[in-house]
Structures are given as C-alpha cells and as structure tokens.
Short mmCIF file of C-alpha atoms and ligand atoms in Angstrom, two decimals:
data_model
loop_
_atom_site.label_atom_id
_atom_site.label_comp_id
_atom_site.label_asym_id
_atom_site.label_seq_id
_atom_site.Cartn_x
_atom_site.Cartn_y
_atom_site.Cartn_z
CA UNK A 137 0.00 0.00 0.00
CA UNK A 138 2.75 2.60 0.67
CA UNK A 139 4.57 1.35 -1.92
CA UNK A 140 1.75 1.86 -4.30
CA UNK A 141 1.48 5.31 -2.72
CA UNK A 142 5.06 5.86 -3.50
CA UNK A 143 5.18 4.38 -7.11
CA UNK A 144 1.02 6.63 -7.72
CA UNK A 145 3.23 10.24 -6.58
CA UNK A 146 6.05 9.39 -8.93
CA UNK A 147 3.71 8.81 -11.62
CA UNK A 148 1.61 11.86 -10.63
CA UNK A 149 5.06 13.58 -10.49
CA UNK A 150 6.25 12.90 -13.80
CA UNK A 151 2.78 13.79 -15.44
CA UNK A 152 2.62 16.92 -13.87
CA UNK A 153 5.90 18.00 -15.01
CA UNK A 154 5.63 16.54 -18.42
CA UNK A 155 2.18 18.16 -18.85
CA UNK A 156 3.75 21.80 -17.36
CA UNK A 157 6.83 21.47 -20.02
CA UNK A 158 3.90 21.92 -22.93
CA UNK A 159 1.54 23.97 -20.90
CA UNK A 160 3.88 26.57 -19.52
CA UNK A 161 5.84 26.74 -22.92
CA UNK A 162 3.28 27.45 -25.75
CA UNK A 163 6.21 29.09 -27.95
CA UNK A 164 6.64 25.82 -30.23
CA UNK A 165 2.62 25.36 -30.51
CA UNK A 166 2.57 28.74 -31.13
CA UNK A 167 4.95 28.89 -34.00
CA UNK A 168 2.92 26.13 -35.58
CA UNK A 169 -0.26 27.41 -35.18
CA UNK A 170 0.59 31.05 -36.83
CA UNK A 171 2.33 28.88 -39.78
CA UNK A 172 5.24 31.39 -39.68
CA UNK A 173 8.33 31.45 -38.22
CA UNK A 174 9.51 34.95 -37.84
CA UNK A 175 12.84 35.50 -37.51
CA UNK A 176 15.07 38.76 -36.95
CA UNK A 177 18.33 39.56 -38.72
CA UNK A 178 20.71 42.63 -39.32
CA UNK A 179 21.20 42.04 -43.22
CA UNK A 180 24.44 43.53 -44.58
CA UNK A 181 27.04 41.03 -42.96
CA UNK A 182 29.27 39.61 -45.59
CA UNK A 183 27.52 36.54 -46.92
CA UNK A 184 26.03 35.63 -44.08
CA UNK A 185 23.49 37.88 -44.74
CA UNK A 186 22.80 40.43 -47.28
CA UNK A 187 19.52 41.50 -49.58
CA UNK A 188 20.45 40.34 -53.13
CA UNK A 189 19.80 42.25 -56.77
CA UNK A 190 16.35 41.87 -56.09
CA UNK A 191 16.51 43.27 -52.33
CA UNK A 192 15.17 40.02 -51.55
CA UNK A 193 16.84 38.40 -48.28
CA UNK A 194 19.80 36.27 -48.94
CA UNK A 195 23.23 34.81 -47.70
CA UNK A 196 23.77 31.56 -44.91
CA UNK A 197 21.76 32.67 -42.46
CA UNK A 198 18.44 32.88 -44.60
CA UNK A 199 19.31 29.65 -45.97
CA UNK A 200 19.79 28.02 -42.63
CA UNK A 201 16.37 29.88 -41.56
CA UNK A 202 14.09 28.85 -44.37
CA UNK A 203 15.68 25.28 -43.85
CA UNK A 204 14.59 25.10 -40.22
CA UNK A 205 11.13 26.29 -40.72
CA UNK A 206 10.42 23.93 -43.39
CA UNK A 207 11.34 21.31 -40.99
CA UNK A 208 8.85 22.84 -38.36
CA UNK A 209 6.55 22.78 -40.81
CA UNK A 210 5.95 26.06 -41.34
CA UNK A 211 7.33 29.55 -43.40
CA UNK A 212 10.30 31.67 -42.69
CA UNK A 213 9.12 35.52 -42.84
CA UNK A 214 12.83 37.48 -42.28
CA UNK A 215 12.32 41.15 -40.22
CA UNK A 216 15.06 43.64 -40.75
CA UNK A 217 16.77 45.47 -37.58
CA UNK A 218 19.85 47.14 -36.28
CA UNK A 219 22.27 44.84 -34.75
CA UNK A 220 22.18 47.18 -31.84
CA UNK A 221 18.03 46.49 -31.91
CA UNK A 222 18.24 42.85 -32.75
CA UNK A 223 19.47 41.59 -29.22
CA UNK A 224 16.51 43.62 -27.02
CA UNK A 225 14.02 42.57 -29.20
CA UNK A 226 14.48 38.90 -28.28
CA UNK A 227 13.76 39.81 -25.47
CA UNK A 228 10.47 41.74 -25.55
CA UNK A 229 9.49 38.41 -27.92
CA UNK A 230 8.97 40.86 -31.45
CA UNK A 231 10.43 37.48 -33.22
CA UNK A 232 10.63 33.78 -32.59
CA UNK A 233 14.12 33.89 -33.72
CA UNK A 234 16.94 35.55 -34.39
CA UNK A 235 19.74 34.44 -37.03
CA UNK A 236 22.55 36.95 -38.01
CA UNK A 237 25.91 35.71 -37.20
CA UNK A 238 25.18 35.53 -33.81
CA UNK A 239 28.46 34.72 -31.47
CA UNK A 240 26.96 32.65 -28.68
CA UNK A 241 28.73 34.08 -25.15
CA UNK A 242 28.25 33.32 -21.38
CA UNK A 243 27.53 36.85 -21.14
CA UNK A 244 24.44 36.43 -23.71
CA UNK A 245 23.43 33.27 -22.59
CA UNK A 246 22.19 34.76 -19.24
CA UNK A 247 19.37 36.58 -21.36
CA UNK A 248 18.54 34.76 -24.29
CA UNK A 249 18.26 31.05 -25.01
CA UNK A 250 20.90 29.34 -28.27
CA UNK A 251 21.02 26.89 -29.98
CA UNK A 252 23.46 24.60 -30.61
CA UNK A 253 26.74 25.89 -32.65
CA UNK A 254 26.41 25.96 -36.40
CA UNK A 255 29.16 28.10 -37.62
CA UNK A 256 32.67 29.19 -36.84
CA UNK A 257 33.58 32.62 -36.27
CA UNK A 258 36.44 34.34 -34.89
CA UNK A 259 37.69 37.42 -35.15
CA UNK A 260 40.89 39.04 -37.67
CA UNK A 261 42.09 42.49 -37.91
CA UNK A 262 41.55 44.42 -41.20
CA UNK A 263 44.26 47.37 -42.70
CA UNK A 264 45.26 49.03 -45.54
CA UNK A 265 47.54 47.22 -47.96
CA UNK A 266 51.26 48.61 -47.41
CA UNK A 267 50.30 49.23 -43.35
CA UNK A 268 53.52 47.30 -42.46
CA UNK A 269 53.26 47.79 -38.88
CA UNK A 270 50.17 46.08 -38.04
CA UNK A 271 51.22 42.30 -38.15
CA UNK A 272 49.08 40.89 -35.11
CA UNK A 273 47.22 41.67 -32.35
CA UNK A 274 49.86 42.70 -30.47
CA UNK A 275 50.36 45.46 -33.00
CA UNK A 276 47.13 47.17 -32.03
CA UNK A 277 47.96 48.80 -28.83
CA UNK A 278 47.40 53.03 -29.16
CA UNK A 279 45.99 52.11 -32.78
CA UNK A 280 42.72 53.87 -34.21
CA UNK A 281 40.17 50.88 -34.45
CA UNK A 282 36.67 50.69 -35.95
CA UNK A 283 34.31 47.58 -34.81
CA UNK A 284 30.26 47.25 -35.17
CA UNK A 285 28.65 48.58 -31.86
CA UNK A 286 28.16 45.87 -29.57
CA UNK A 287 29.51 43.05 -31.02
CA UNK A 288 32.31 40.66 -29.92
CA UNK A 289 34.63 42.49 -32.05
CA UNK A 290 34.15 45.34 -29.95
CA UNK A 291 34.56 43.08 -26.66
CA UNK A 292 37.89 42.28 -28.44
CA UNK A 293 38.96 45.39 -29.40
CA UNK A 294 38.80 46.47 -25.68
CA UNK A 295 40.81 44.08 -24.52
CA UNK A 296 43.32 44.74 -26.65
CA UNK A 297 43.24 49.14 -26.61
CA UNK A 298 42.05 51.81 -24.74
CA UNK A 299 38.21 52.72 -25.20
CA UNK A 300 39.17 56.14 -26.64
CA UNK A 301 41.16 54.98 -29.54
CA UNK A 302 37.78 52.39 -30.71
CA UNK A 303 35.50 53.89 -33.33
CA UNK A 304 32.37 52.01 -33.22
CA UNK A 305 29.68 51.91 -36.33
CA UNK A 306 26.20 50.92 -36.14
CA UNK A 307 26.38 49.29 -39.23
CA UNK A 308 28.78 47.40 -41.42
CA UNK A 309 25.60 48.70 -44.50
CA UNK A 310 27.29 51.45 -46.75
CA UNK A 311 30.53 50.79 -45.18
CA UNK A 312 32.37 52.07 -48.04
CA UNK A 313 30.74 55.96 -48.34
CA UNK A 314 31.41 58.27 -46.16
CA UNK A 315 31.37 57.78 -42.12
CA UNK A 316 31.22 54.09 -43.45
CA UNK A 317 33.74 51.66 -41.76
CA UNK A 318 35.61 50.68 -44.52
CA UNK A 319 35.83 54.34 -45.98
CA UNK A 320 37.28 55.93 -42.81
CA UNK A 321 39.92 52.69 -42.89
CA UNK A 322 40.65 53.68 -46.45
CA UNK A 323 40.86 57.52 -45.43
CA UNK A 324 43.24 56.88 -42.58
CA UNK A 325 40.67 57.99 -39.97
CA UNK A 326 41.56 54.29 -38.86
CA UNK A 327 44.40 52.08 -38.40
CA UNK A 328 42.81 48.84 -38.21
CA UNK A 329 39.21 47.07 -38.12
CA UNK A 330 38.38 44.07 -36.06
CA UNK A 331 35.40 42.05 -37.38
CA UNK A 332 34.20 38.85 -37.64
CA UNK A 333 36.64 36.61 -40.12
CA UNK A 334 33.34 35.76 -42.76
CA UNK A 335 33.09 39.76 -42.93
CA UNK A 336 36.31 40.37 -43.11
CA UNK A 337 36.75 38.38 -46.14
CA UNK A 338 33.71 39.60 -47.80
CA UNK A 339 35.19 43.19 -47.24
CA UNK A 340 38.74 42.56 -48.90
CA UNK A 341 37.23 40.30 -51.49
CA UNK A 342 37.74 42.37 -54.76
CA UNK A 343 39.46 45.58 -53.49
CA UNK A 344 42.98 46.17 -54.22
CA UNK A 345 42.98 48.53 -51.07
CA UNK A 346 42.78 46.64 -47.86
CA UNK A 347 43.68 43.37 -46.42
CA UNK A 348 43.51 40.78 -43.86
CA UNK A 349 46.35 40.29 -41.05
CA UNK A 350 46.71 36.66 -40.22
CA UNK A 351 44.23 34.08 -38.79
CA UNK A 352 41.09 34.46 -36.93
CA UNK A 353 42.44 35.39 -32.94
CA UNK A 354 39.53 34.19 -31.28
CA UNK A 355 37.23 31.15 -31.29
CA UNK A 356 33.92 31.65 -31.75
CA UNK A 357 30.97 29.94 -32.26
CA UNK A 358 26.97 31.14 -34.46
CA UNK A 359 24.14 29.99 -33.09
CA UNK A 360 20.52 30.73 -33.38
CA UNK A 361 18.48 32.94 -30.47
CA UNK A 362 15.32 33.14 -28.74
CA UNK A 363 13.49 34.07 -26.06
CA UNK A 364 15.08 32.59 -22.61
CA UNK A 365 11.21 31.36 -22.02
CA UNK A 366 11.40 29.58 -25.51
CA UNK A 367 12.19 26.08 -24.55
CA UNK A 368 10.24 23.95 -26.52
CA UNK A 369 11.18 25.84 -29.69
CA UNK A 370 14.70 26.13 -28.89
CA UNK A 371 14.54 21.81 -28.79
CA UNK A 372 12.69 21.77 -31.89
CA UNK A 373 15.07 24.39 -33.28
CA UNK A 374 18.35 21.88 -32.05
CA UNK A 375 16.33 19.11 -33.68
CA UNK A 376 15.72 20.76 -37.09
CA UNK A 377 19.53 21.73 -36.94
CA UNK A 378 20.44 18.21 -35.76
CA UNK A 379 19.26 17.03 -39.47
CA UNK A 380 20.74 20.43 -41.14
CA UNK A 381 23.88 19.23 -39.89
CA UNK A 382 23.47 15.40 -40.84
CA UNK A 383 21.99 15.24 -43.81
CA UNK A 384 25.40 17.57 -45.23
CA UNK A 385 22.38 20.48 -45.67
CA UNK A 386 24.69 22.59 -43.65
CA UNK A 387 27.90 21.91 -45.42
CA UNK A 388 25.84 22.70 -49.06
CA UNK A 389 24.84 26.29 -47.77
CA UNK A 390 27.89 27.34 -46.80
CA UNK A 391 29.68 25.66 -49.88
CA UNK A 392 27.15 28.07 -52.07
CA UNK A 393 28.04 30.98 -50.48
CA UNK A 394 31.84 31.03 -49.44
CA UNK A 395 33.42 28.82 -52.37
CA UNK A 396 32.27 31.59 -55.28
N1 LIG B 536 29.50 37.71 -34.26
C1 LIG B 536 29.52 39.06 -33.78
C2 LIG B 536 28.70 39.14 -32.50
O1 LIG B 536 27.91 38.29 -32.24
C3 LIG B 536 29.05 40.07 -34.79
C4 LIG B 536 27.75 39.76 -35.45
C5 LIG B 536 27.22 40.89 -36.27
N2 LIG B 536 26.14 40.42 -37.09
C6 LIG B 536 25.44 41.18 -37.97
N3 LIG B 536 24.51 40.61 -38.67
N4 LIG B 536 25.71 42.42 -38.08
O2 LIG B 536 28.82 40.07 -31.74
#
C-alpha cells in the first residue's frame, strides 16, 4: 500500500511535469499554429546575410532559416533590424528567432536562449595594404580601431586598446561611403578594423585597397536565439539543426556561399 502510494506520486510527479513542459511553454505550438516562423536579422554582414539584386533576403543565415522552418513545418518571414536592436528585441518576444551571425557568449546566454553551434567565427584584424606595422594583435595597442557597436569584435577590441582609440559603427551597410567603416579605414581615420573573419573576407574580397592580417584570434561559435522562455522551440530548433547538420544540408549552404 505505501509502496503503491510511493510508485502513484512518482507517476503523478512525472505527469505533472511533463504536462507543465507543454503547458507553460506554448512558444513551439505557437509557431505552428501562426504557420510562420519569424525571424530577426541585421542584413548587410558579408555573406552571411545580405539582400540580393532583387533586395530580396539572402546569404547563410536565410538559408539556414528557411531550412529550419520547413522542418517545423511552417514559413520563414525574415524582419530587418539594427544589430544594436536585434538583441533587445528577443527579449520583448517581437520574433521567434533571431539568425545573423550571432556569437553565442556566457555573457548572452544569461538573457537569451541558443542553440546549438552551427558556424565558426572568430575574429581578424583588417588594414590598408602597405600598413607594415600592423602584423598581429599585439600590434594594435594606441591604434585607431573601428568595430560594429556591440559586437564581440568590440569586446575584443577592448581588450586589446584603450576605449578612446575604438571607433564604433552601427552598421557594417554602406561601409564604403562616407562615415562608413571601410571608408574611414581607407581615409586613414583608422588604423585597423576588427570584425568577424566571414566579414572580413567579404570586405577585402575584390578591393585592391585593404587586407587581412593573419588568422582568426579568437574562437567563436553562431548559433541561433530566442526568447530565454522559448524552450520547446529552442529543442525543436536543435532538432531541425540536428538534421541540417546530418543530412550535409549545412555543409551545401555554406559551400554556395563562401566557395564563389
Ligand atoms: N559575431 C559578432 C557578435 O555576435 C558580430 C555579429 C554581427 N552580425 C550582424 N549581422 N551584423 O557580436
């Protein structure tokens, strides 16, 4: 009898806390329900993402998206912000998702939810061709530096020079006009640029002006965000990405868009 007592309150137990993982967590049911997956992104970042000829949303990280909808069943619908917008708004839930390059830190992790790893970042410094005395990160100290506000470049950047000597840009979006990163590199207004390594490329792909110093300096994982209360999607999320991964689906996307 107290056994069966014991053995009924585990069962109850379990039930109740299976039943309150579904019940207190409508955000997968949700997504299913509204057939849309909405997802937030800062487009102009290398190939990652970018609008194409057709301003139509393009590049990895749309890819990626469109992949894991279709494996929730339902449609990717892409919402343009400001990278310096696209972190609060996972929290006040404006998107299911957010997918733009996203380096996945202990820092971050204590307000959003991620996903598993998908990509490999890191970070390299940018200069003009014939700068001769920027060779490494050690080269940087009392250098002029530009970095995207907010980002993990600019985390590095601080670690590496004083705050007054880092320029930072909201966007890396016209980056070649005027008071665009890239131009005030090119006009001497900065000595160096730390960004991402995928961006970096993009940047010095094609112009005869500036170049990459060396390998990536830090290690750095992408993964995909969401709401910290988003636990069921985040699973599904891992799940769809599980098979991404697998299947070589992964591997194709990036193929398309870095070996060109
Ligand atoms: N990986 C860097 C970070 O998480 C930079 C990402 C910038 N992404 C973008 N779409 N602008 O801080």
């Amino acid at each position: 009898m107290i056994l069966g007592l014991v053995l009924g309150f585990f069962w109850w137990n379990k039930n109740k806390s299976d039943l309150s993982n579904t019940s207190t967590d409508p955000s997968l049911n949700n997504v299913k329900n509204s057939g849309k997956l909405i997802i937030g992104v800062d487009f102009s970042y290398g190939v990652m993402e970018l609008f194409d000829a057709n301003g139509q949303p393009a590049g990895v990280d749309i890819d990626l998206g469109r992949e894991v909808a279709s494996r929730l069943g339902v449609q990717a619908e892409f919402k343009e912000f400001d990278w310096d917008n696209l972190l609060p708004i996972i929290e006040n839930k404006e998107v299911d998702l957010v997918i733009s390059s996203i380096t996945i830190t202990e820092d971050r992790a204590k307000t959003m939810l991620f996903s598993s790893p998908y990509f490999n970042g890191g970070q390299v410094i940018l200069t003009k061709i014939g700068n001769d005395t920027i060779n490494s990160i050690n080269d940087l100290k009392n250098q002029k530096i530009g970095v995207q506000i907010d980002t993990t470049s600019q985390e590095a950047a601080q670690k590496i020079t004083s705050s007054t000597l880092i320029t930072t840009y909201k966007t890396w979006e016209n980056s070649k006009e005027k008071n665009g990163i890239i131009y005030d590199l090119k006009s001497d207004k900065l000595d160096a640029i730390i960004v991402d390594y995928i961006q970096g490329v993009d940047s010095t792909k094609n112009d005869s002006e500036i170049k990459i110093v060396g390998e990536p300096f830090t290690q750095e994982y992408y993964g995909i965000a969401t709401n910290l209360s988003n636990n069921s999607l985040i699973q599904a999320v891992n799940e769809a990405l599980r098979s991404i991964k697998n299947g070589g689906t992964l591997k194709k996307i990036q193929d398309k868009w870095t070996k060109s």
